PDB file of C-alpha atoms in Angstrom:
ATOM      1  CA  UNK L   1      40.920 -63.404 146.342  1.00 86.00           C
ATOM      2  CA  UNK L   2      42.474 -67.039 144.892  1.00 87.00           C
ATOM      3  CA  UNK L   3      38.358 -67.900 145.292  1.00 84.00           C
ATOM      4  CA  UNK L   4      37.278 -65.031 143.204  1.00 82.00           C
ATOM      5  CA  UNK L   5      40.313 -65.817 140.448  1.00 84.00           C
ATOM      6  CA  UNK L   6      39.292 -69.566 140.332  1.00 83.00           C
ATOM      7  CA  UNK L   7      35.350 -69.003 139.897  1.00 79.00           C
ATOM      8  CA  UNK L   8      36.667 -66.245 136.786  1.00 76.00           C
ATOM      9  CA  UNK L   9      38.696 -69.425 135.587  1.00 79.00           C
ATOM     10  CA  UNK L  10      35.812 -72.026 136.146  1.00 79.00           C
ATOM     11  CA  UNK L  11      33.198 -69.821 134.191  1.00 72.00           C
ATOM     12  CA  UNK L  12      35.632 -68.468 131.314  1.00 75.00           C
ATOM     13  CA  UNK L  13      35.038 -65.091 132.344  1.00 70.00           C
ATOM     14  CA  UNK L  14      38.099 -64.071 130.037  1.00 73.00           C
ATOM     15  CA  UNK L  15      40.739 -65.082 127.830  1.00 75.00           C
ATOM     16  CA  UNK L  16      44.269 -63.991 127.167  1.00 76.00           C
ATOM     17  CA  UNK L  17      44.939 -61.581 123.720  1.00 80.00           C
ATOM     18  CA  UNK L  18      47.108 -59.412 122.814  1.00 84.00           C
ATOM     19  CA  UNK L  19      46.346 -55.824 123.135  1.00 81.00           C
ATOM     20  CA  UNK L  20      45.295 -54.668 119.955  1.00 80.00           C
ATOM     21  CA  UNK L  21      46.877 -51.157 118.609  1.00 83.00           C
ATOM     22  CA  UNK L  22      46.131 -47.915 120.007  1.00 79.00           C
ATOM     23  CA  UNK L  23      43.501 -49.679 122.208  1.00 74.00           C
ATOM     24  CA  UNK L  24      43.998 -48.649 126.306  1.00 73.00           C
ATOM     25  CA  UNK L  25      43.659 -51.578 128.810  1.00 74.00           C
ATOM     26  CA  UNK L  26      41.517 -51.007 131.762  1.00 72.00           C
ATOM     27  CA  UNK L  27      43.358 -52.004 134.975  1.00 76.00           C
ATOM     28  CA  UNK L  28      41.588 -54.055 137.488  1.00 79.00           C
ATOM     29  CA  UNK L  29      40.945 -53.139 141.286  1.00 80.00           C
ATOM     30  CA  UNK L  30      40.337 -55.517 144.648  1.00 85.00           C
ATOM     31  CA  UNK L  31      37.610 -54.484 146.029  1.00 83.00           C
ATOM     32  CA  UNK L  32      37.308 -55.654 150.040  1.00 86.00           C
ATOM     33  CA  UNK L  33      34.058 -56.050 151.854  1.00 83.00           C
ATOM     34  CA  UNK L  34      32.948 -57.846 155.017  1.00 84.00           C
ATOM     35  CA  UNK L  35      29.500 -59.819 155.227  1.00 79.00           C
ATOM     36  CA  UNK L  36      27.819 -59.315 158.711  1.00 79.00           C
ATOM     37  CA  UNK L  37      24.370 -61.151 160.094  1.00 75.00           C
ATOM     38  CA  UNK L  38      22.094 -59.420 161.573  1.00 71.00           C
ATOM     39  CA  UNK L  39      24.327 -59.135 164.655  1.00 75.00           C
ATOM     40  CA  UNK L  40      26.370 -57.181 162.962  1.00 77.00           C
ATOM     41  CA  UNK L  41      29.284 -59.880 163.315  1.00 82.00           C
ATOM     42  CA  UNK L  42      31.283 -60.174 160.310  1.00 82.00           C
ATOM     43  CA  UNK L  43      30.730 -64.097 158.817  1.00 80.00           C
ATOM     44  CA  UNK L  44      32.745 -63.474 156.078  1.00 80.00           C
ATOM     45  CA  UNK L  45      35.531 -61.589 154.100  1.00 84.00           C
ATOM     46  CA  UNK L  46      34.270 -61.211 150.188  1.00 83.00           C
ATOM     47  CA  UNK L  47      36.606 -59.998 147.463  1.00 85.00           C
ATOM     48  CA  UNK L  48      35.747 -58.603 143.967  1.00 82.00           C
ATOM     49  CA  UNK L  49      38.134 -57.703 141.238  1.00 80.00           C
ATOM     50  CA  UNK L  50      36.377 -55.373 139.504  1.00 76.00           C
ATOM     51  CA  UNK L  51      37.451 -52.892 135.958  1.00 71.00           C
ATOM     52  CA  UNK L  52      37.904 -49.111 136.846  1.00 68.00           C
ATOM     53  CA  UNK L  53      36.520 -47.874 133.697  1.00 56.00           C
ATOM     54  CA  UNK L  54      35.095 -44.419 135.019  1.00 53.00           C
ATOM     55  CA  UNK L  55      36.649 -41.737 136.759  1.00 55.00           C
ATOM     56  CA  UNK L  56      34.099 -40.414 139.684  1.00 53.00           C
ATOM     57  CA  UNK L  57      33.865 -36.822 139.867  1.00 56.00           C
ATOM     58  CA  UNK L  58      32.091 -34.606 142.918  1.00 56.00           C
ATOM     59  CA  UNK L  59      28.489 -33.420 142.297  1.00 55.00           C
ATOM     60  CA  UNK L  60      27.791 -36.610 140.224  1.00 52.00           C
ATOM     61  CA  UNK L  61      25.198 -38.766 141.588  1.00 51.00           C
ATOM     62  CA  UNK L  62      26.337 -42.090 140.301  1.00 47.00           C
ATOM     63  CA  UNK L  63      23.874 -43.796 141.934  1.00 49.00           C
ATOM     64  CA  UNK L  64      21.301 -42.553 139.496  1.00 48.00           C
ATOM     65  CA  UNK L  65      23.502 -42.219 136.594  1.00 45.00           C
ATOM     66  CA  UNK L  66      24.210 -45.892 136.602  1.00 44.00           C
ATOM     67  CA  UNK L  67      20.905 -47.324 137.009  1.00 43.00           C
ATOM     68  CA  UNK L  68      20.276 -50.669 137.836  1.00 42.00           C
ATOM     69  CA  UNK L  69      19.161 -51.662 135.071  1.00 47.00           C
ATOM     70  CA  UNK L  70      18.936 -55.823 135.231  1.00 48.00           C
ATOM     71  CA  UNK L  71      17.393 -55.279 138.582  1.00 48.00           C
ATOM     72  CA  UNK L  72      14.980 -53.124 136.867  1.00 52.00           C
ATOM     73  CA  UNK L  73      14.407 -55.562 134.374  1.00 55.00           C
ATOM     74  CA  UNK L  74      14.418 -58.619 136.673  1.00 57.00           C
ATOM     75  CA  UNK L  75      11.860 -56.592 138.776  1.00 57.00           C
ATOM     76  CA  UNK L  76       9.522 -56.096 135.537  1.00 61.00           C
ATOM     77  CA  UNK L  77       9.437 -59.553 135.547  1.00 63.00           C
ATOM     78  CA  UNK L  78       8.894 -60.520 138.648  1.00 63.00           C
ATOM     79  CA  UNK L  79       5.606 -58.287 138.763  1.00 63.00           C
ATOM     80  CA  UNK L  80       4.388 -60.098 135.429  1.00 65.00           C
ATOM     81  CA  UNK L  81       4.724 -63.262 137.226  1.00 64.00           C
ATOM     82  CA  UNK L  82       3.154 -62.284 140.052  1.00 64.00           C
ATOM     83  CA  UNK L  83       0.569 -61.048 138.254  1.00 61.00           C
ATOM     84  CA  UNK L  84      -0.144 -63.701 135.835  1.00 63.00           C
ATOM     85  CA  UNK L  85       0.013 -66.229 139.113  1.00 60.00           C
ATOM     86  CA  UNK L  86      -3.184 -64.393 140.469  1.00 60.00           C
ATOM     87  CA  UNK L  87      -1.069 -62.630 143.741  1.00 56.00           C
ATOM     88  CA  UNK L  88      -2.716 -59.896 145.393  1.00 51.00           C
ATOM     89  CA  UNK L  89      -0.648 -57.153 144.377  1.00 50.00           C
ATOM     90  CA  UNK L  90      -0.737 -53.367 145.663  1.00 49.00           C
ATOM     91  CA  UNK L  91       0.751 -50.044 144.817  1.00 45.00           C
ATOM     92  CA  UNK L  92       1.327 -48.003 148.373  1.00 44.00           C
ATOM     93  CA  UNK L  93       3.340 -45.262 149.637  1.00 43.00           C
ATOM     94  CA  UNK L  94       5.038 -46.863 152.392  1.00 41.00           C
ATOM     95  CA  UNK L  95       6.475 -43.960 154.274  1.00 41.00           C
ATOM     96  CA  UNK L  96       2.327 -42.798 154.789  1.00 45.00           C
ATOM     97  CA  UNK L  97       1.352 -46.365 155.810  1.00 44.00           C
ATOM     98  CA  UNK L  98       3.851 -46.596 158.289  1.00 43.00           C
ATOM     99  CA  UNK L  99       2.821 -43.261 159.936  1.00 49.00           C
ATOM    100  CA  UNK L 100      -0.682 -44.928 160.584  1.00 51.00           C
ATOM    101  CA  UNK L 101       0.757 -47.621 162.313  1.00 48.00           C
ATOM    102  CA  UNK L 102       2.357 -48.328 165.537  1.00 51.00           C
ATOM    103  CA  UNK L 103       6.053 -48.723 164.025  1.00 49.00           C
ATOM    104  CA  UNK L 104       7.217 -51.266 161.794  1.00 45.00           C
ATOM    105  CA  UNK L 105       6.402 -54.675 163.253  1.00 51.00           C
ATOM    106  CA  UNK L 106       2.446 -53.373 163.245  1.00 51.00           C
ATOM    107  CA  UNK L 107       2.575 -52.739 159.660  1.00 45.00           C
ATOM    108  CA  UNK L 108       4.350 -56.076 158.635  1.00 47.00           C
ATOM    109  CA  UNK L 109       1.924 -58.005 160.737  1.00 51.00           C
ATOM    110  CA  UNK L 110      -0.981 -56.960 158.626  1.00 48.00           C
ATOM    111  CA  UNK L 111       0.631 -58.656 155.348  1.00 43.00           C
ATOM    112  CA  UNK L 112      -0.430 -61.872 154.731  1.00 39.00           C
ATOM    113  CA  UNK L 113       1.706 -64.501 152.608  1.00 36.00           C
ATOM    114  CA  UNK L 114      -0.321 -63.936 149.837  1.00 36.00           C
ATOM    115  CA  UNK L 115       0.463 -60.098 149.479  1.00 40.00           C
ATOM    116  CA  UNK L 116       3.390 -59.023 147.244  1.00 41.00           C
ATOM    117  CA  UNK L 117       4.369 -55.460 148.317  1.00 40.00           C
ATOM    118  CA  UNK L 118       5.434 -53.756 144.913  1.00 40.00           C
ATOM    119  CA  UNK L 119       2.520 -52.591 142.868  1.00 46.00           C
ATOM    120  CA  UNK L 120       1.365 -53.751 140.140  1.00 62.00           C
ATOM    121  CA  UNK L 121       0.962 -50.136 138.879  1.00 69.00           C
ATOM    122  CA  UNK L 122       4.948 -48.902 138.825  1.00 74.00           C
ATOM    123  CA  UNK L 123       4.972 -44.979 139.124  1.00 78.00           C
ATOM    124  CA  UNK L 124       7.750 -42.280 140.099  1.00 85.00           C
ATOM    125  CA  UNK L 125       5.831 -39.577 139.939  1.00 87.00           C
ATOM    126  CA  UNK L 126       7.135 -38.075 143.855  1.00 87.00           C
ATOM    127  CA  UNK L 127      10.621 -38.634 142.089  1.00 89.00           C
ATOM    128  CA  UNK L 128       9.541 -36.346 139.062  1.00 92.00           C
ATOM    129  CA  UNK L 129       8.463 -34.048 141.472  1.00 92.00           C
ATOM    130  CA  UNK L 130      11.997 -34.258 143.203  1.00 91.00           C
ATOM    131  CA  UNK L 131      14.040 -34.126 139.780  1.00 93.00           C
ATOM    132  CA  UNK L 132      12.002 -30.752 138.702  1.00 95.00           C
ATOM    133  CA  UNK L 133      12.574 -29.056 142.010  1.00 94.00           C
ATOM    134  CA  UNK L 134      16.118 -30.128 142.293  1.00 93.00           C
ATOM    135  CA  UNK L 135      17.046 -28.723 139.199  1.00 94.00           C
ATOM    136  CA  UNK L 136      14.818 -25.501 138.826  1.00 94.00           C
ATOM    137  CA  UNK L 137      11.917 -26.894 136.873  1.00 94.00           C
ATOM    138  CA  UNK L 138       8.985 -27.077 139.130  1.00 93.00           C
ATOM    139  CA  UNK L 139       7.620 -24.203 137.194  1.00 94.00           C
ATOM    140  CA  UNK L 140       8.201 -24.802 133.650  1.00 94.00           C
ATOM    141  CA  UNK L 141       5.114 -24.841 131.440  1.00 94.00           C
ATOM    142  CA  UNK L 142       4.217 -28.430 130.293  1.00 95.00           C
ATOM    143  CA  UNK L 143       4.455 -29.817 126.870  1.00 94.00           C
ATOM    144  CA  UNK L 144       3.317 -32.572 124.763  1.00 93.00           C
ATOM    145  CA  UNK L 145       5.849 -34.591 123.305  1.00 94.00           C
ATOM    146  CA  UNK L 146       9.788 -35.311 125.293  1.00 94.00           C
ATOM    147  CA  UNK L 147      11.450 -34.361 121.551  1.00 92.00           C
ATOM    148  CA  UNK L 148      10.361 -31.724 118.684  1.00 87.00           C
ATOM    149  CA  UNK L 149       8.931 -33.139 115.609  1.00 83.00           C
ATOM    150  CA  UNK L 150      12.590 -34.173 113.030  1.00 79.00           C
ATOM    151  CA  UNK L 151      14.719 -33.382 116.001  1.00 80.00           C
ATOM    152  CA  UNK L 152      18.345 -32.651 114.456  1.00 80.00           C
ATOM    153  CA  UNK L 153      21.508 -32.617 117.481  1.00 84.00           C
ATOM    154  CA  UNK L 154      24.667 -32.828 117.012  1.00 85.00           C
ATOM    155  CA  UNK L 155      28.345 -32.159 118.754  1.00 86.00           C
ATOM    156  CA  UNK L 156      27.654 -28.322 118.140  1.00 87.00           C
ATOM    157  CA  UNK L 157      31.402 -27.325 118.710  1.00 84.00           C
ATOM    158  CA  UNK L 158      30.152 -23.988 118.455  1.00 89.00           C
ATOM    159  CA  UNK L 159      27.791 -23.573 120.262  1.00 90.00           C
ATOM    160  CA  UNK L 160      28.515 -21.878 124.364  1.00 92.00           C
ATOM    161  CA  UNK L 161      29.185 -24.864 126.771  1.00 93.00           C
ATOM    162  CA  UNK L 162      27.666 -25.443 129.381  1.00 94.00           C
ATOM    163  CA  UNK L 163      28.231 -26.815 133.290  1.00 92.00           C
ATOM    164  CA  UNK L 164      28.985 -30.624 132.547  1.00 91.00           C
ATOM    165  CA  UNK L 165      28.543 -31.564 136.174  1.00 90.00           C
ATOM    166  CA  UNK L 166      24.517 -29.930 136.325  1.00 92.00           C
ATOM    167  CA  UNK L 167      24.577 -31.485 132.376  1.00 94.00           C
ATOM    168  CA  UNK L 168      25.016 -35.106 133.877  1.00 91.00           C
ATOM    169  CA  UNK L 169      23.397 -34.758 137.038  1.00 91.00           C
ATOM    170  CA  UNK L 170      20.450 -34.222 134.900  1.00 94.00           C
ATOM    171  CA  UNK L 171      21.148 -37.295 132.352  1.00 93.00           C
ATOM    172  CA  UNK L 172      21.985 -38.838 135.687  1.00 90.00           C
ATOM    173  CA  UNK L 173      17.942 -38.413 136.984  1.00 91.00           C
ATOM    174  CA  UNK L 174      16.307 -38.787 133.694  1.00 93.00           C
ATOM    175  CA  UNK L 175      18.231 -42.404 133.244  1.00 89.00           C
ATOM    176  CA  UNK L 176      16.815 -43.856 136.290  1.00 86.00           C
ATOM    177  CA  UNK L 177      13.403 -42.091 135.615  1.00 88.00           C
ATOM    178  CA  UNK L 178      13.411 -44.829 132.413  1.00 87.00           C
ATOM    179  CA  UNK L 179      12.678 -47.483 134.415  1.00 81.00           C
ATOM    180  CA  UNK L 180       8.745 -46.778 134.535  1.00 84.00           C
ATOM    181  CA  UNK L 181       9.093 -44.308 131.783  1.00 89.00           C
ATOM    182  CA  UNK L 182      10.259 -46.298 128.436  1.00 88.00           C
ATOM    183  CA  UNK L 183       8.402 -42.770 126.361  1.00 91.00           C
ATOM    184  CA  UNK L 184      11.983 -40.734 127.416  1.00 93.00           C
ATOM    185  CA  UNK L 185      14.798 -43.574 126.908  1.00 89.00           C
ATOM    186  CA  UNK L 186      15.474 -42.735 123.448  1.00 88.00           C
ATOM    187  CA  UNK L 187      15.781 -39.302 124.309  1.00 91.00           C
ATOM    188  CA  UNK L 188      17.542 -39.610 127.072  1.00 92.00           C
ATOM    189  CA  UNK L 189      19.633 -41.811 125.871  1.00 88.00           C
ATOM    190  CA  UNK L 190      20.538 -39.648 122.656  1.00 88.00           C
ATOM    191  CA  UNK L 191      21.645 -36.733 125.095  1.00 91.00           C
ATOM    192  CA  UNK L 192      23.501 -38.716 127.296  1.00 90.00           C
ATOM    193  CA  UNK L 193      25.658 -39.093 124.271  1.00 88.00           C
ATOM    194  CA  UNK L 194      27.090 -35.290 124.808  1.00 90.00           C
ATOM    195  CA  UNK L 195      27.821 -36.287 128.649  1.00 89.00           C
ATOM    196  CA  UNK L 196      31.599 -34.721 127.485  1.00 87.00           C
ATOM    197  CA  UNK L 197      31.384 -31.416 126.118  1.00 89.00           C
ATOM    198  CA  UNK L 198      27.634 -30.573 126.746  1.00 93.00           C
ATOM    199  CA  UNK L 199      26.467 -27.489 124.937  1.00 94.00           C
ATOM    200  CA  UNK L 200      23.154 -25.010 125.197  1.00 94.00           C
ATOM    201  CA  UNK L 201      21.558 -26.581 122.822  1.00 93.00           C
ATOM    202  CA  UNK L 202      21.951 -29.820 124.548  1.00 94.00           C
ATOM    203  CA  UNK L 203      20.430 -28.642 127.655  1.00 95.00           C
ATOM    204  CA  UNK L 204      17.692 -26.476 125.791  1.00 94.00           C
ATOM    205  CA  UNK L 205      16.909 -30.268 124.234  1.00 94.00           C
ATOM    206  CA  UNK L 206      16.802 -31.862 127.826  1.00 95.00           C
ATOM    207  CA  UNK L 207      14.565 -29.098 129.332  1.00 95.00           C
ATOM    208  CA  UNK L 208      12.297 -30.298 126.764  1.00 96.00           C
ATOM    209  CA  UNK L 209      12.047 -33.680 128.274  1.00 96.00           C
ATOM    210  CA  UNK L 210      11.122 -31.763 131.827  1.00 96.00           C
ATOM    211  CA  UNK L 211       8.456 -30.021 130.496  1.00 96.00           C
ATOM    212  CA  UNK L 212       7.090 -33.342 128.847  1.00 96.00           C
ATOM    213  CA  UNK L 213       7.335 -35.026 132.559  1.00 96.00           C
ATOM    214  CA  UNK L 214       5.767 -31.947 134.267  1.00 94.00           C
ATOM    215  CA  UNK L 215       2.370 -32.251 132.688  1.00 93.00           C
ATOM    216  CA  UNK L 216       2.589 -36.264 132.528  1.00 93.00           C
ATOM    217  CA  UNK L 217       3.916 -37.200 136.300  1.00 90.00           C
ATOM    218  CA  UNK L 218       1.048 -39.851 136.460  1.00 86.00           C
ATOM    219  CA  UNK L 219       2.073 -42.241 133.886  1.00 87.00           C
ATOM    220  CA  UNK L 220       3.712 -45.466 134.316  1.00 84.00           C
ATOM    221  CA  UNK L 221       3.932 -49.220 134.034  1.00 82.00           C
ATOM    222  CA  UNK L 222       0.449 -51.108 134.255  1.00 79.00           C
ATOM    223  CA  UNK L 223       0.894 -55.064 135.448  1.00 77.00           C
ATOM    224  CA  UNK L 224      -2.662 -56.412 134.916  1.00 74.00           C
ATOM    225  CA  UNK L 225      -4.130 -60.010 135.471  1.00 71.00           C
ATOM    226  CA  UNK L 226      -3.416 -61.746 132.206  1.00 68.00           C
ATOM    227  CA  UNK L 227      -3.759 -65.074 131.557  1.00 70.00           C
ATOM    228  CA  UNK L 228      -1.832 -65.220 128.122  1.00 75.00           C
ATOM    229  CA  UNK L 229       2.047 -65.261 129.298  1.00 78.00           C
ATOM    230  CA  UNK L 230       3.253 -65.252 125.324  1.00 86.00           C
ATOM    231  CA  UNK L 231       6.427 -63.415 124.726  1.00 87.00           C
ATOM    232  CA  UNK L 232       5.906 -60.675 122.537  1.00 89.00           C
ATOM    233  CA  UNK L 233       8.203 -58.106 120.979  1.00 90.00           C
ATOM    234  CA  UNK L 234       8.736 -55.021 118.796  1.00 90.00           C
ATOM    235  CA  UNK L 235      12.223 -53.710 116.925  1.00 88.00           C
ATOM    236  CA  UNK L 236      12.249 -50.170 115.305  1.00 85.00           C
ATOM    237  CA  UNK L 237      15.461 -48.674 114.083  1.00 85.00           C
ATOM    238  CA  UNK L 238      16.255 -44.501 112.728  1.00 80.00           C
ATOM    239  CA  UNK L 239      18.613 -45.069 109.917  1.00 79.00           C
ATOM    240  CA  UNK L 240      21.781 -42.916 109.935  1.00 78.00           C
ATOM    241  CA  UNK L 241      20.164 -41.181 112.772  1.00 76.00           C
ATOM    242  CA  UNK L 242      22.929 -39.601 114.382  1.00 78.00           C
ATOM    243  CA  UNK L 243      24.502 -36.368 113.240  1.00 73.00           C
ATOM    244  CA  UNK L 244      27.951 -37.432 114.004  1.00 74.00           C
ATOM    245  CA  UNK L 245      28.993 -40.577 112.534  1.00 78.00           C
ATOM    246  CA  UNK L 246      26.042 -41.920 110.804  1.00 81.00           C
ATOM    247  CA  UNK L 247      25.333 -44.377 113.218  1.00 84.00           C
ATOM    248  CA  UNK L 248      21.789 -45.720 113.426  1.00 85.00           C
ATOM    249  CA  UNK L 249      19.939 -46.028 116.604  1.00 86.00           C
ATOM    250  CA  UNK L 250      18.369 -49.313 117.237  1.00 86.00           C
ATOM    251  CA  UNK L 251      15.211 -49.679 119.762  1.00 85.00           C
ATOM    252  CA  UNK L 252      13.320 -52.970 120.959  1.00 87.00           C
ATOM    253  CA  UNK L 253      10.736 -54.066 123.648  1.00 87.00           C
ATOM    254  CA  UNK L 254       9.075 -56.924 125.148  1.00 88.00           C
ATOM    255  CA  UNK L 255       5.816 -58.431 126.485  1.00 88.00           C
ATOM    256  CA  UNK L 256       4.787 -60.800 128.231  1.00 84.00           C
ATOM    257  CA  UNK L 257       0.993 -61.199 127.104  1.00 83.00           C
ATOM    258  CA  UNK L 258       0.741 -57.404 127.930  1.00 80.00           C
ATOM    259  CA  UNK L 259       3.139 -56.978 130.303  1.00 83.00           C
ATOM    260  CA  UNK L 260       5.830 -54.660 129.794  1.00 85.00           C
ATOM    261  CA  UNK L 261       9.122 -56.916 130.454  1.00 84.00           C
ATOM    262  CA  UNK L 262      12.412 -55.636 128.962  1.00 84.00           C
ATOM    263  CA  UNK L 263      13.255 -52.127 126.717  1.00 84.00           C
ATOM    264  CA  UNK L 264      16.139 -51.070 125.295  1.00 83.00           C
ATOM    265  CA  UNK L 265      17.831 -47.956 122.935  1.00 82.00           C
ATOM    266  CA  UNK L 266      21.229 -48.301 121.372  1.00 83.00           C
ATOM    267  CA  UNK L 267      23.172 -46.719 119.083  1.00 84.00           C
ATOM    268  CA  UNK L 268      24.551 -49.483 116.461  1.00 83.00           C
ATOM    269  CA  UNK L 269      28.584 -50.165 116.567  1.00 80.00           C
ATOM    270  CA  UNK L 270      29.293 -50.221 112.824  1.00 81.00           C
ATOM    271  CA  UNK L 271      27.889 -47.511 110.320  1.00 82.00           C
ATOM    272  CA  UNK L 272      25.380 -49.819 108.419  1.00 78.00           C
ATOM    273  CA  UNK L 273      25.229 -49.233 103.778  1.00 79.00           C
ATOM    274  CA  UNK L 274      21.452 -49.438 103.656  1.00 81.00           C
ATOM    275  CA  UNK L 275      17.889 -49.427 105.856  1.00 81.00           C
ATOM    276  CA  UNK L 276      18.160 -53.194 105.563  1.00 83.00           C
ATOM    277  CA  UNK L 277      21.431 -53.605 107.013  1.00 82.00           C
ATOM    278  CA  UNK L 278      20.009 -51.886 109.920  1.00 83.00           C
ATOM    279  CA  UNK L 279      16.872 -52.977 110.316  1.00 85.00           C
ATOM    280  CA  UNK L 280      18.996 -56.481 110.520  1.00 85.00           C
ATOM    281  CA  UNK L 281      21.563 -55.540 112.797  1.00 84.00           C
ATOM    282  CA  UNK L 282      18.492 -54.064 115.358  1.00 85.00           C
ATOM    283  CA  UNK L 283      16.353 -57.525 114.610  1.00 87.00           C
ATOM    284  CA  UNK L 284      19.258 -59.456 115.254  1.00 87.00           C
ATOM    285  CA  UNK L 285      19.981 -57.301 118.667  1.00 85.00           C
ATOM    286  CA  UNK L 286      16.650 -57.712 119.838  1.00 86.00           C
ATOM    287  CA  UNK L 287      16.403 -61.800 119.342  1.00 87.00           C
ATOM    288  CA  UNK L 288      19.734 -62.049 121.244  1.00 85.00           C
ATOM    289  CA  UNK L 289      17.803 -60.689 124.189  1.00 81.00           C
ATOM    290  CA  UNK L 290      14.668 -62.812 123.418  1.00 84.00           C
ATOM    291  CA  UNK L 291      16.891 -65.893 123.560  1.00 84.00           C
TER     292      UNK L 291
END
């Protein structure tokens, strides 16, 4: 623990304020865990302090509500290294490989040093598959677009709530689905903002994004040869976009040559006065990841 506390202290992790006015503090929590070898002998005793800013509830799959997303990111990457570095790189469904072969140790031994086992083509479609049969979809009719044309959602206080625990469990799938599928994070993203007090509009809007995925399972992320390895990107912003507190929704991306790297969808923190204001505020946002 006094380890963990003086690396915080080395790095600056955090400084001392006073709490502001009707702000909450979020209390801290040890978190114990032993490191084993392959043995299974414990080599060492790790502790984290970590924030407990959620509240876990049963039937939520955190897991895929919290996705990984600078693993994601840092795995994007990787393949558009590999890649541009001329590695052989291959797309295979490892549970069928591994049926072919004699175990485990039979399969390994065929990969040479100069094989990276990724892909260079990222797709979930068996997981779309999964998502639409979990939740009652496998039959829906499919549909071209994840949102309607001038899509207009709001709280909708009126409207007849919903189950919030099937309401996030969805959000939950769809989030981790963005990490080959940047076409549904800014919908997904703009539902997730209901997560509290969903409503049937909300979910009507989400089946949408099903429908979308049922007749498009095959896309994903393409990782081609390249030789340029230029850093490229793109900012878009909606302003005012959101029905409850005017807030604009800022979206950015980024290439390397062609190589899909980084993508994100935010709603803005302050209410911005004018489309310039908030095409700045998402320009700025986007060259602070650049950097």
């Amino acid at each position: 623990m006094q380890e963990e506390l003086n690396q915080f202290e080395a790095l600056k992790v955090w400084r001392l304020v006073p709490r502001p006015d009707g702000k909450t503090i979020i209390v801290t929590k040890w978190v114990f865990k032993n490191k084993k070898d392959e043995e299974g002998i414990i080599i060492r005793n790790q502790a984290k302090l970590v924030a407990k800013g959620y509240v876990q509830e049963e039937g939520i799959d955190y897991d895929e509500t919290y996705a990984p997303v600078a693993r994601i990111e840092a795995i994007r990457m990787f393949l558009a290294y590999a890649a541009h570095k001329n590695f052989t790189v291959y797309q295979i469904d490892v549970v069928q490989i591994l049926d072919e072969y004699d175990g485990r140790d039979e399969f390994l031994s065929r990969i040479t040093s100069q094989t990276i086992f990724y892909g260079d083509f990222t797709n979930q479609a068996k997981y779309i598959y999964d998502i639409l049969r979990k939740f009652k979809m496998e039959n829906c009719t499919p549909i071209g677009t994840p949102m309607a044309p001038r899509t207009k959602i709001g709280a909708d206080l009126s409207g007849k709530a919903i189950d919030v625990r099937t309401y996030r469990g969805i959000i939950g799938s769809l989030m981790y689905l963005t990490a080959s599928r940047p076409d549904i994070m800014f919908s997904t993203c703009l539902y997730a903002r209901y997560l509290v007090s969903p409503r049937e509009s909300h979910m009507s809007a989400v089946k949408r994004i099903f429908r979308y995925l049922k007749g498009t399972a095959d896309l994903g992320l393409w990782y081609p040869k390249d030789p340029s390895f230029e850093l490229t990107t793109f900012s878009d912003t909606n302003h005012a976009g959101c029905m409850l507190d005017k807030k604009s929704t800022s979206g950015h991306i980024q290439f390397l040559g062609n190589k899909l790297v980084s993508l994100d969808s935010k709603k803005q923190l302050c209410v911005s006065t004018s489309t310039v204001e908030t095409e700045y505020i998402a320009v700025a946002s986007c060259c602070s990841q650049v950097l």
